[in-house]
Coordinates of C-alpha atoms in Angstrom, one line a residue:
X64 CA -0.1 -0.1 0.0
X65 CA 1.7 3.4 -1.3
X66 CA 1.0 5.9 1.4
X67 CA 3.2 8.2 0.0
X68 CA 0.6 8.8 -2.9
X69 CA -2.0 10.0 -0.6
X70 CA 0.4 12.0 1.4
X71 CA 1.5 13.7 -1.7
X72 CA -2.6 14.4 -2.8
X73 CA -3.0 15.9 1.0
X74 CA 0.0 18.2 -0.1
X75 CA -1.3 19.2 -3.5
X76 CA -4.8 19.9 -1.8
X77 CA -3.2 22.1 0.8
X78 CA -1.1 24.2 -2.2
X79 CA -4.4 24.6 -4.7
X80 CA -6.3 25.9 -1.4
X81 CA -3.4 28.2 -0.4
X82 CA -3.3 29.6 -4.1
X83 CA -6.5 31.0 -3.4
X84 CA -4.0 33.8 -1.2
X85 CA -1.1 35.4 -2.0
X86 CA 2.4 34.5 -2.4
X87 CA 3.0 34.8 1.0
X88 CA 0.3 32.2 2.0
X89 CA 1.4 29.6 -1.1
X90 CA 4.8 29.7 0.7
X91 CA 3.8 28.8 4.1
X92 CA 1.3 26.4 3.2
X93 CA 4.1 24.4 1.2
X94 CA 6.7 25.0 4.5
X95 CA 3.7 23.5 6.8
X96 CA 2.8 20.4 3.8
X97 CA 6.8 19.5 4.0
X98 CA 6.7 19.7 7.9
X99 CA 3.7 17.7 8.2
X100 CA 4.8 15.0 5.7
X101 CA 6.3 12.5 8.5
X102 CA 3.3 13.3 10.7
X103 CA 0.6 12.3 8.4
X104 CA 2.4 8.9 7.3
X105 CA 2.1 8.1 11.1
X106 CA -1.2 8.9 11.6
X107 CA -2.3 7.0 8.1
X108 CA -0.2 3.9 10.0
X109 CA -2.3 4.1 13.0
X110 CA -5.6 4.7 11.2
X111 CA -5.0 1.2 9.6
X112 CA -3.8 -0.1 12.9
X113 CA -7.2 0.7 14.4
X114 CA -9.0 -0.4 11.3
X115 CA -6.8 -3.9 11.5
X116 CA -8.0 -4.4 14.9
X117 CA -11.9 -3.5 14.2
X118 CA -11.8 -5.9 11.2
X119 CA -10.1 -8.7 13.5
X120 CA -13.2 -8.1 16.1
X121 CA -15.4 -9.2 13.5
X122 CA -13.5 -11.9 12.0
X123 CA -15.3 -15.9 13.1
X124 CA -11.2 -16.9 13.0
X125 CA -8.0 -15.4 12.2
X126 CA -7.1 -11.8 12.4
X127 CA -5.6 -8.5 10.1
X128 CA -2.1 -7.6 10.3
X129 CA -0.4 -4.4 9.1
X130 CA 3.3 -5.1 8.2
X131 CA 5.7 -2.6 7.3
X132 CA 8.1 -3.3 4.5
X133 CA 10.2 -0.1 4.6
X134 CA 8.2 2.3 5.5
X135 CA 4.9 1.1 3.2
X136 CA 2.6 -1.0 5.2
X137 CA 1.0 -4.4 3.6
X138 CA -2.4 -5.5 5.1
X139 CA -2.7 -9.4 6.0
X140 CA -5.3 -11.7 6.8
X141 CA -4.3 -14.6 8.7
X142 CA -6.2 -17.6 9.1
X143 CA -5.7 -19.5 12.8
X144 CA -4.9 -22.9 12.1
X145 CA -5.9 -26.5 13.9
X146 CA -3.2 -26.1 16.4
X147 CA -4.3 -22.5 17.8
X148 CA -4.9 -21.4 21.2
X149 CA -8.4 -22.6 21.4
X150 CA -7.6 -26.1 21.1
X151 CA -7.3 -28.2 24.2
X152 CA -3.3 -28.7 25.0
X153 CA -2.2 -32.2 24.7
X154 CA -2.6 -34.3 28.4
X155 CA -4.6 -31.6 29.5
X156 CA -7.9 -33.7 31.1
X157 CA -11.5 -32.5 30.6
X158 CA -11.9 -32.6 34.7
X159 CA -14.1 -29.9 35.3
X160 CA -18.3 -29.9 34.8
X161 CA -20.7 -27.8 34.5
X162 CA -24.4 -27.9 33.9
X163 CA -25.8 -25.9 31.2
X164 CA -29.4 -25.4 30.5
X165 CA -30.6 -24.7 27.1
X166 CA -33.6 -24.0 25.1
X167 CA -34.1 -27.1 22.7
X168 CA -34.1 -24.8 19.7
X169 CA -30.6 -23.9 20.6
X170 CA -29.3 -27.3 21.6
X171 CA -30.5 -28.5 18.2
X172 CA -28.7 -26.0 16.6
X173 CA -25.3 -26.7 18.7
X174 CA -25.4 -30.4 18.3
X175 CA -25.9 -29.7 14.6
X176 CA -22.8 -27.4 14.3
X177 CA -20.9 -29.8 15.8
X178 CA -22.5 -32.8 13.9
X179 CA -21.2 -30.5 10.4
X180 CA -17.4 -29.8 11.7
X181 CA -17.5 -33.8 12.8
X182 CA -16.6 -33.2 16.5
X183 CA -18.6 -33.9 19.7
X184 CA -21.1 -30.9 21.2
X185 CA -18.6 -30.9 24.0
X186 CA -15.6 -30.1 21.8
X187 CA -17.7 -28.0 19.8
X188 CA -18.7 -26.1 23.0
X189 CA -15.2 -25.9 24.2
X190 CA -13.6 -24.8 21.2
X191 CA -16.4 -21.6 21.0
X192 CA -16.4 -20.9 24.2
X193 CA -12.7 -20.6 24.0
X194 CA -13.1 -18.4 20.9
X195 CA -15.2 -15.9 22.0
X196 CA -13.3 -15.5 25.1
X197 CA -10.2 -15.2 23.1
X198 CA -11.7 -12.5 20.7
X199 CA -12.8 -10.8 23.6
X200 CA -9.3 -10.2 25.3
X201 CA -8.4 -9.3 21.7
X202 CA -10.7 -6.4 21.8
X203 CA -9.8 -5.5 25.5
X204 CA -6.5 -4.8 24.2
X205 CA -6.6 -2.4 21.5
X206 CA -3.4 -0.9 21.9
X207 CA -1.5 -4.2 21.1
X208 CA 0.2 -4.2 17.9
X209 CA 0.9 -7.1 16.2
X210 CA 3.1 -7.9 13.1
X211 CA 6.5 -7.4 11.9
X212 CA 8.7 -4.6 10.1
X213 CA 10.7 -5.3 7.1
X214 CA 13.7 -3.0 6.2

């Protein structure tokens, strides 16, 4: 994604608007746009990061990452694999119990969803609840930045 083109367009818009004034106004606008270029770049990166978090919060699985290649950001969708944190760790036992009363229609829907994925109702419930808790944790940590930068 080329941010420099967008920043240049903003600078040109500022120059066009300043062109309505006198020469001193145009020169001041030129100096201002040069000074703001780096700040605009950082603010656009912040905006992309916020957008990635918003979109990630709406995904059932996976997340959107903003990665830097030099100065330019790239957006990536990272899908969760079968070995993600919502799976039960090897050797972990299902030792705790809970009684849950459900409306018949909801119970039937849960059983159908589990059958469609080829897993037990219990495994489906454990995985679904773990995913929801992970997603809730992601929403609470809005200031977290995830990804990598490549120089």
